[in-house]
Tab-separated table of C-alpha atoms in Angstrom:
chain	number	residue	atom	x	y	z
A	21	MET	CA	0.215	16.463	23.887
A	22	ASP	CA	-0.771	13.036	25.289
A	23	LEU	CA	-1.506	10.502	22.540
A	24	VAL	CA	-2.671	6.907	22.227
A	25	PHE	CA	-1.434	5.295	19.008
A	26	PHE	CA	-3.256	2.483	17.202
A	27	GLY	CA	-1.314	0.797	14.392
A	28	SER	CA	0.008	-2.464	13.031
A	29	GLY	CA	1.467	-2.064	9.524
A	30	ALA	CA	4.751	-0.437	8.581
A	31	PHE	CA	2.870	2.458	6.972
A	32	GLY	CA	2.359	4.046	10.388
A	33	LEU	CA	5.918	3.615	11.628
A	34	PRO	CA	7.371	6.993	10.484
A	35	THR	CA	4.451	8.800	12.121
A	36	LEU	CA	4.786	6.879	15.386
A	37	GLN	CA	8.503	7.666	15.462
A	38	ARG	CA	7.794	11.382	15.045
A	39	LEU	CA	4.995	11.420	17.608
A	40	ALA	CA	7.114	9.560	20.163
A	41	HIS	CA	9.785	12.239	19.786
A	42	ALA	CA	7.492	15.280	19.840
A	43	HIS	CA	4.726	14.189	22.248
A	44	ARG	CA	3.983	11.836	25.106
A	45	VAL	CA	2.652	8.546	23.780
A	46	THR	CA	0.764	7.033	26.704
A	47	ALA	CA	-0.058	3.681	25.059
A	48	ILE	CA	0.398	1.781	21.795
A	49	ILE	CA	-2.291	-0.599	20.598
A	50	THR	CA	-1.413	-3.120	17.885
A	51	GLN	CA	-2.640	-6.421	16.485
A	52	PRO	CA	-1.680	-9.689	18.243
A	53	ASP	CA	1.462	-11.520	17.130
A	54	ARG	CA	0.808	-13.823	14.152
A	55	LYS	CA	2.510	-16.946	12.853
A	56	ALA	CA	4.759	-16.112	9.893
A	57	GLY	CA	7.532	-17.595	7.791
A	58	ARG	CA	8.412	-21.204	7.070
A	59	GLY	CA	8.759	-21.991	10.746
A	60	ALA	CA	5.369	-20.420	11.559
A	61	ARG	CA	6.956	-18.488	14.405
A	62	LEU	CA	4.885	-15.947	16.286
A	63	THR	CA	5.912	-12.578	14.882
A	64	PRO	CA	4.940	-9.121	16.143
A	65	THR	CA	3.575	-6.451	13.846
A	66	PRO	CA	6.082	-3.859	12.549
A	67	ILE	CA	4.639	-1.377	15.055
A	68	GLY	CA	4.793	-3.889	17.894
A	69	ALA	CA	8.380	-4.861	17.135
A	70	TRP	CA	9.595	-1.252	16.953
A	71	ALA	CA	7.722	-0.185	20.080
A	72	ALA	CA	9.049	-3.088	22.145
A	73	GLU	CA	12.623	-2.166	21.227
A	74	HIS	CA	12.495	1.633	21.268
A	75	LEU	CA	9.667	2.492	23.693
A	76	PRO	CA	9.892	-0.190	26.395
A	77	HIS	CA	8.447	2.241	28.953
A	78	VAL	CA	5.208	2.730	26.964
A	79	PRO	CA	2.385	0.216	27.568
A	80	LEU	CA	2.031	-2.020	24.487
A	81	LEU	CA	-1.335	-3.749	24.138
A	82	LYS	CA	-2.214	-6.493	21.635
A	83	PRO	CA	-5.926	-7.195	22.095
A	84	GLY	CA	-7.632	-9.779	19.925
A	85	ARG	CA	-10.704	-7.507	19.821
A	86	VAL	CA	-10.016	-3.988	20.980
A	87	SER	CA	-13.717	-3.167	21.309
A	88	ASP	CA	-14.469	-6.019	23.718
A	89	PRO	CA	-15.482	-4.675	27.159
A	90	GLU	CA	-12.242	-5.586	28.939
A	91	SER	CA	-9.968	-4.085	26.278
A	92	LEU	CA	-12.254	-1.081	25.831
A	93	GLU	CA	-12.043	-0.198	29.506
A	94	GLN	CA	-8.260	-0.634	29.553
A	95	VAL	CA	-7.644	1.490	26.449
A	96	ARG	CA	-9.964	4.298	27.516
A	97	ALA	CA	-8.143	4.550	30.858
A	98	PHE	CA	-4.967	5.907	29.236
A	99	PRO	CA	-4.736	9.711	29.311
A	100	ALA	CA	-4.946	11.214	25.833
A	101	ASP	CA	-5.655	14.484	24.088
A	102	ALA	CA	-6.016	12.530	20.830
A	103	TRP	CA	-5.987	9.034	19.416
A	104	VAL	CA	-4.003	8.454	16.219
A	105	VAL	CA	-5.011	5.434	14.129
A	106	ILE	CA	-2.885	4.246	11.172
A	107	ALA	CA	-3.203	0.852	9.447
A	108	TYR	CA	-4.409	-0.752	12.669
A	109	GLY	CA	-6.518	-3.531	11.170
A	110	GLN	CA	-9.493	-3.518	13.560
A	111	LYS	CA	-12.630	-1.423	13.592
A	112	LEU	CA	-13.046	0.813	16.637
A	113	SER	CA	-16.583	0.648	17.999
A	114	PRO	CA	-18.703	3.713	18.792
A	115	ALA	CA	-18.518	2.763	22.474
A	116	LEU	CA	-14.723	2.770	22.335
A	117	LEU	CA	-14.601	6.080	20.483
A	118	ALA	CA	-17.210	7.867	22.596
A	119	ASP	CA	-16.080	11.415	23.537
A	120	ARG	CA	-12.560	10.814	22.154
A	121	PHE	CA	-10.881	12.894	19.449
A	122	ALA	CA	-9.608	10.178	17.103
A	123	ILE	CA	-7.997	10.618	13.690
A	124	ASN	CA	-7.007	8.176	10.971
A	125	LEU	CA	-4.246	8.531	8.373
A	126	HIS	CA	-5.325	6.967	5.056
A	127	ALA	CA	-3.123	6.623	1.964
A	128	SER	CA	-5.328	8.264	-0.663
A	129	LEU	CA	-6.971	11.541	-1.571
A	130	LEU	CA	-10.384	10.686	-0.183
A	131	PRO	CA	-13.080	10.151	-1.309
A	132	ARG	CA	-11.014	8.440	-4.010
A	133	TRP	CA	-9.896	4.935	-3.049
A	134	ARG	CA	-11.639	4.088	0.158
A	135	GLY	CA	-10.696	0.600	1.302
A	136	ALA	CA	-7.914	-1.879	1.880
A	137	ALA	CA	-5.546	-1.259	-1.054
A	138	PRO	CA	-5.588	2.443	-1.988
A	139	ILE	CA	-1.953	2.658	-3.086
A	140	ASN	CA	-2.264	-0.354	-5.386
A	141	TRP	CA	-5.429	0.930	-7.027
A	142	ALA	CA	-4.088	4.436	-7.594
A	143	ILE	CA	-1.293	2.898	-9.697
A	144	LEU	CA	-3.492	0.225	-11.283
A	145	GLN	CA	-5.924	2.838	-12.568
A	146	GLY	CA	-3.221	5.154	-13.873
A	147	ASP	CA	-3.800	8.035	-11.450
A	148	SER	CA	-1.270	10.808	-11.919
A	149	GLN	CA	-1.480	11.947	-8.312
A	150	THR	CA	-2.286	10.509	-4.902
A	151	GLY	CA	-1.596	11.491	-1.320
A	152	ASN	CA	-2.662	11.077	2.289
A	153	SER	CA	-5.846	12.081	4.075
A	154	VAL	CA	-6.372	12.546	7.803
A	155	ILE	CA	-9.999	11.879	8.667
A	156	THR	CA	-12.263	11.371	11.650
A	157	LEU	CA	-13.381	7.793	12.285
A	158	ALA	CA	-16.841	6.925	10.999
A	159	ASP	CA	-19.090	3.882	11.015
A	160	ARG	CA	-18.507	3.355	7.267
A	161	MET	CA	-14.961	2.575	6.149
A	162	ASP	CA	-12.895	5.693	5.367
A	163	ALA	CA	-16.027	7.884	5.236
A	164	GLY	CA	-15.118	10.338	8.005
A	165	LEU	CA	-14.691	14.097	7.800
A	166	VAL	CA	-11.485	15.185	6.064
A	167	LEU	CA	-9.240	17.191	8.401
A	168	GLY	CA	-6.209	17.562	6.126
A	169	GLN	CA	-4.533	16.181	3.023
A	170	SER	CA	-1.104	16.019	1.410
A	171	ARG	CA	-0.404	15.323	-2.266
A	172	ARG	CA	2.255	13.449	-4.209
A	173	ASP	CA	2.701	12.819	-7.947
A	174	ILE	CA	2.784	9.204	-9.140
A	175	GLU	CA	5.727	8.616	-11.475
A	176	PRO	CA	5.590	5.956	-14.227
A	177	THR	CA	8.434	4.134	-12.461
A	178	HIS	CA	6.727	3.900	-9.064
A	179	THR	CA	5.810	0.474	-7.737
A	180	THR	CA	3.319	0.042	-4.914
A	181	ALA	CA	6.173	-0.701	-2.493
A	182	GLU	CA	7.989	2.507	-3.417
A	183	LEU	CA	4.887	4.690	-3.307
A	184	HIS	CA	3.929	3.126	0.035
A	185	ASP	CA	7.229	4.238	1.546
A	186	LEU	CA	6.979	7.743	0.090
A	187	LEU	CA	3.450	8.239	1.417
A	188	ALA	CA	4.427	6.786	4.793
A	189	ALA	CA	7.233	9.361	4.974
A	190	ASP	CA	4.732	12.134	4.155
A	191	GLY	CA	2.469	11.075	7.028
A	192	PRO	CA	4.196	12.655	10.042
A	193	ASP	CA	4.015	16.255	8.777
A	194	LEU	CA	0.334	15.920	7.926
A	195	VAL	CA	-0.624	14.300	11.219
A	196	GLU	CA	1.366	16.895	13.170
A	197	ARG	CA	-0.385	19.697	11.283
A	198	VAL	CA	-3.822	18.292	12.105
A	199	LEU	CA	-2.913	17.778	15.771
A	200	ALA	CA	-1.632	21.353	15.998
A	201	GLN	CA	-4.840	22.686	14.470
A	202	HIS	CA	-6.865	20.594	16.917
A	203	ALA	CA	-4.900	22.009	19.826
A	204	SER	CA	-5.411	25.579	18.593
A	205	GLY	CA	-9.076	25.098	17.715
A	206	THR	CA	-8.527	25.912	14.027
A	207	LEU	CA	-9.534	22.632	12.376
A	208	THR	CA	-11.915	22.952	9.419
A	209	PRO	CA	-13.509	19.502	8.832
A	210	THR	CA	-14.844	18.870	5.333
A	211	GLU	CA	-17.438	16.309	4.308
A	212	GLN	CA	-16.479	13.886	1.550
A	213	ASP	CA	-18.340	14.134	-1.747
A	214	GLU	CA	-20.164	10.799	-1.973
A	215	THR	CA	-20.577	11.180	-5.746
A	216	LEU	CA	-16.784	10.914	-6.139
A	217	VAL	CA	-16.250	7.782	-4.045
A	218	THR	CA	-14.207	4.928	-5.521
A	219	HIS	CA	-13.390	1.686	-3.707
A	220	ALA	CA	-9.994	-0.010	-3.385
A	221	ARG	CA	-10.948	-3.616	-2.810
A	222	LYS	CA	-8.536	-6.044	-1.201
A	223	LEU	CA	-6.319	-7.862	-3.714
A	224	SER	CA	-5.802	-11.622	-3.961
A	225	LYS	CA	-3.610	-14.121	-5.787
A	226	GLN	CA	-6.281	-14.275	-8.485
A	227	ASP	CA	-5.289	-10.734	-9.478
A	228	ALA	CA	-1.783	-11.818	-10.556
A	229	TRP	CA	-2.398	-11.488	-14.319
A	230	VAL	CA	-1.802	-9.039	-17.145
A	231	ASP	CA	-3.611	-8.680	-20.483
A	232	PHE	CA	-1.019	-7.861	-23.143
A	233	SER	CA	-3.779	-6.829	-25.560
A	234	ALA	CA	-4.217	-3.677	-23.443
A	235	PRO	CA	-2.114	-0.566	-24.168
A	236	ALA	CA	1.416	-0.772	-22.802
A	237	PRO	CA	0.909	1.987	-20.167
A	238	ALA	CA	-2.010	-0.002	-18.694
A	239	CYS	CA	0.122	-3.164	-18.631
A	240	ARG	CA	2.942	-1.276	-16.925
A	241	ASN	CA	0.504	0.133	-14.350
A	242	ARG	CA	-0.733	-3.360	-13.589
A	243	ILE	CA	2.785	-4.693	-13.154
A	244	HIS	CA	3.848	-1.838	-10.878
A	245	GLY	CA	0.537	-1.695	-9.012
A	246	LEU	CA	0.817	-5.378	-8.067
A	247	ASN	CA	4.472	-5.177	-7.022
A	248	PRO	CA	5.360	-6.579	-4.502
A	249	TRP	CA	2.124	-8.584	-4.014
A	250	PRO	CA	0.473	-10.503	-5.564
A	251	GLY	CA	2.698	-9.680	-8.549
A	252	VAL	CA	2.049	-10.199	-12.251
A	253	VAL	CA	2.879	-13.750	-13.307
A	254	VAL	CA	3.181	-14.907	-16.928
A	255	ASP	CA	4.242	-18.086	-18.680
A	256	GLY	CA	7.692	-17.178	-19.993
A	257	ALA	CA	9.891	-19.710	-21.775
A	258	GLY	CA	7.778	-22.533	-20.377
A	259	GLU	CA	8.004	-21.492	-16.735
A	260	PRO	CA	6.143	-19.106	-14.408
A	261	LEU	CA	7.813	-15.708	-14.496
A	262	LYS	CA	6.933	-12.756	-12.283
A	263	ILE	CA	7.343	-9.366	-13.974
A	264	LEU	CA	8.436	-6.755	-11.423
A	265	ARG	CA	9.202	-3.672	-13.510
A	266	ALA	CA	8.500	-2.578	-17.049
A	267	GLN	CA	8.608	0.488	-19.276
A	268	ALA	CA	5.955	1.446	-21.823
A	269	THR	CA	7.116	2.332	-25.314
A	270	THR	CA	5.720	2.687	-28.834
A	271	LEU	CA	5.895	0.531	-31.964
A	272	PRO	CA	5.570	1.255	-35.679
A	273	ALA	CA	1.919	1.230	-36.719
A	274	GLU	CA	2.509	-1.615	-39.190
A	275	GLU	CA	3.703	-4.037	-36.462
A	276	ASP	CA	0.834	-6.548	-36.257
A	277	SER	CA	2.102	-9.503	-34.245
A	278	VAL	CA	-0.077	-11.128	-31.590
A	279	PRO	CA	-0.147	-9.367	-28.167
A	280	GLY	CA	2.340	-10.982	-25.805
A	281	THR	CA	4.801	-11.744	-28.610
A	282	LEU	CA	8.438	-11.270	-27.654
A	283	LEU	CA	9.659	-8.876	-30.353
A	284	ASP	CA	13.235	-8.565	-29.103
A	285	ALA	CA	14.508	-11.275	-26.769
A	286	ARG	CA	17.643	-9.388	-25.765
A	287	GLN	CA	15.808	-6.202	-24.807
A	288	GLY	CA	12.692	-7.894	-23.442
A	289	LEU	CA	10.357	-6.049	-25.800
A	290	VAL	CA	6.805	-7.433	-25.665
A	291	ARG	CA	3.974	-6.535	-28.035
A	292	CYS	CA	0.885	-4.972	-26.428
A	293	ALA	CA	-2.062	-3.122	-27.996
A	294	PRO	CA	-1.458	-1.784	-31.540
A	295	GLY	CA	1.363	0.736	-31.593
A	296	THR	CA	2.562	-0.033	-28.050
A	297	ALA	CA	5.004	-2.386	-26.360
A	298	LEU	CA	6.482	-3.159	-22.953
A	299	ARG	CA	10.191	-3.258	-22.251
A	300	LEU	CA	10.712	-5.693	-19.389
A	301	ILE	CA	13.165	-4.288	-16.843
A	302	GLU	CA	13.150	-6.695	-13.890
A	303	VAL	CA	11.735	-10.205	-13.502
A	304	GLN	CA	11.764	-13.082	-11.045
A	305	PRO	CA	11.777	-16.725	-12.193
A	306	SER	CA	9.967	-19.250	-10.022
A	307	GLY	CA	11.932	-20.024	-6.861
A	308	LYS	CA	14.765	-17.621	-7.700
A	309	ARG	CA	15.832	-14.084	-6.900
A	310	ALA	CA	14.721	-10.994	-8.767
A	311	MET	CA	17.009	-10.128	-11.667
A	312	PRO	CA	17.333	-7.776	-14.649
A	313	TRP	CA	15.664	-9.072	-17.800
A	314	ALA	CA	19.064	-9.261	-19.496
A	315	ASP	CA	20.289	-11.769	-16.881
A	316	PHE	CA	17.151	-13.884	-17.253
A	317	ALA	CA	17.384	-13.911	-21.048
A	318	ARG	CA	21.105	-14.717	-21.030
A	319	GLY	CA	20.527	-18.144	-19.516
A	320	ARG	CA	17.697	-19.189	-21.820
A	321	GLU	CA	17.124	-19.830	-25.487
A	322	LEU	CA	14.586	-17.106	-26.146
A	323	ARG	CA	13.579	-16.106	-29.655
A	324	ALA	CA	11.663	-13.254	-31.183
A	325	SER	CA	8.181	-14.675	-31.861
A	326	ASP	CA	8.060	-16.490	-28.485
A	327	ARG	CA	4.971	-15.505	-26.491
A	328	LEU	CA	4.420	-14.537	-22.892
A	329	ILE	CA	1.015	-15.647	-21.649
A	330	GLY	CA	-0.546	-13.627	-18.829
A	331	GLY	CA	-2.172	-15.247	-15.801
A	332	ALA	CA	0.163	-18.226	-15.404
A	333	GLY	CA	-0.633	-18.782	-11.728
A	334	GLU	CA	1.671	-18.636	-8.719
A	335	CYS	CA	5.375	-17.994	-9.136
């Protein structure tokens, strides 16, 4: 099958690798190189970097606006039985998509979590299960017909980074299944139930807080759902401290200290809503590497009754 691949983020890389092995990729479209790092060097997208190294024979396009007339004409000239779009980062116009079979891989069980940060929000809201959806492209974001889905349980230990990689690895099988059904004429598109739509808005640095008065499982979900970015930052021992991993546990009902109180400095036990506590597993002090809580506590004079204050700003 001839395919044109549109993608920028690392989420689409496992699928591109599979498609390049099993099909003929006639072109790869990605976002332009951007300045990154302390030296502000022009850096290709993960898709662009991999394609340049491993598929040097495949045309690699980096249009600023893929739907502009010049880019539109160039992209539509490539032979293709299907277009595969994964984390591309630009909207494809109706004129660009006209008479093309185009599919999009999205990291949620649509119609739940349409939008920019579906993996984060599935963890933030305590969902027990998520997955991938392959949909047609529509004028409204992530509102296309559902062509196939895969499911995966969310474990209490999963961070957004870990779940991202697991869902990315699930992508190739699902996309291949949809492409095979398209080729055989057996696809069964399903409309999304608009009454079940939830939106996964884009996150910002202003989201880097935690409310220790909430139940411990909700605090843990916030910590894991914002890992690696923007992270949950608290004021710990007088300095900004990013919490990377935590475990929810219970407390005796009579424990009535203020939420955020450090109940056990050695174990990193923090009081949350009545009857619940967080055990801090991994943290990152400002300007330093990530480390186990025990290593952080060992170098500081922490006491039970110290408080961690959520929303301390950048770390």
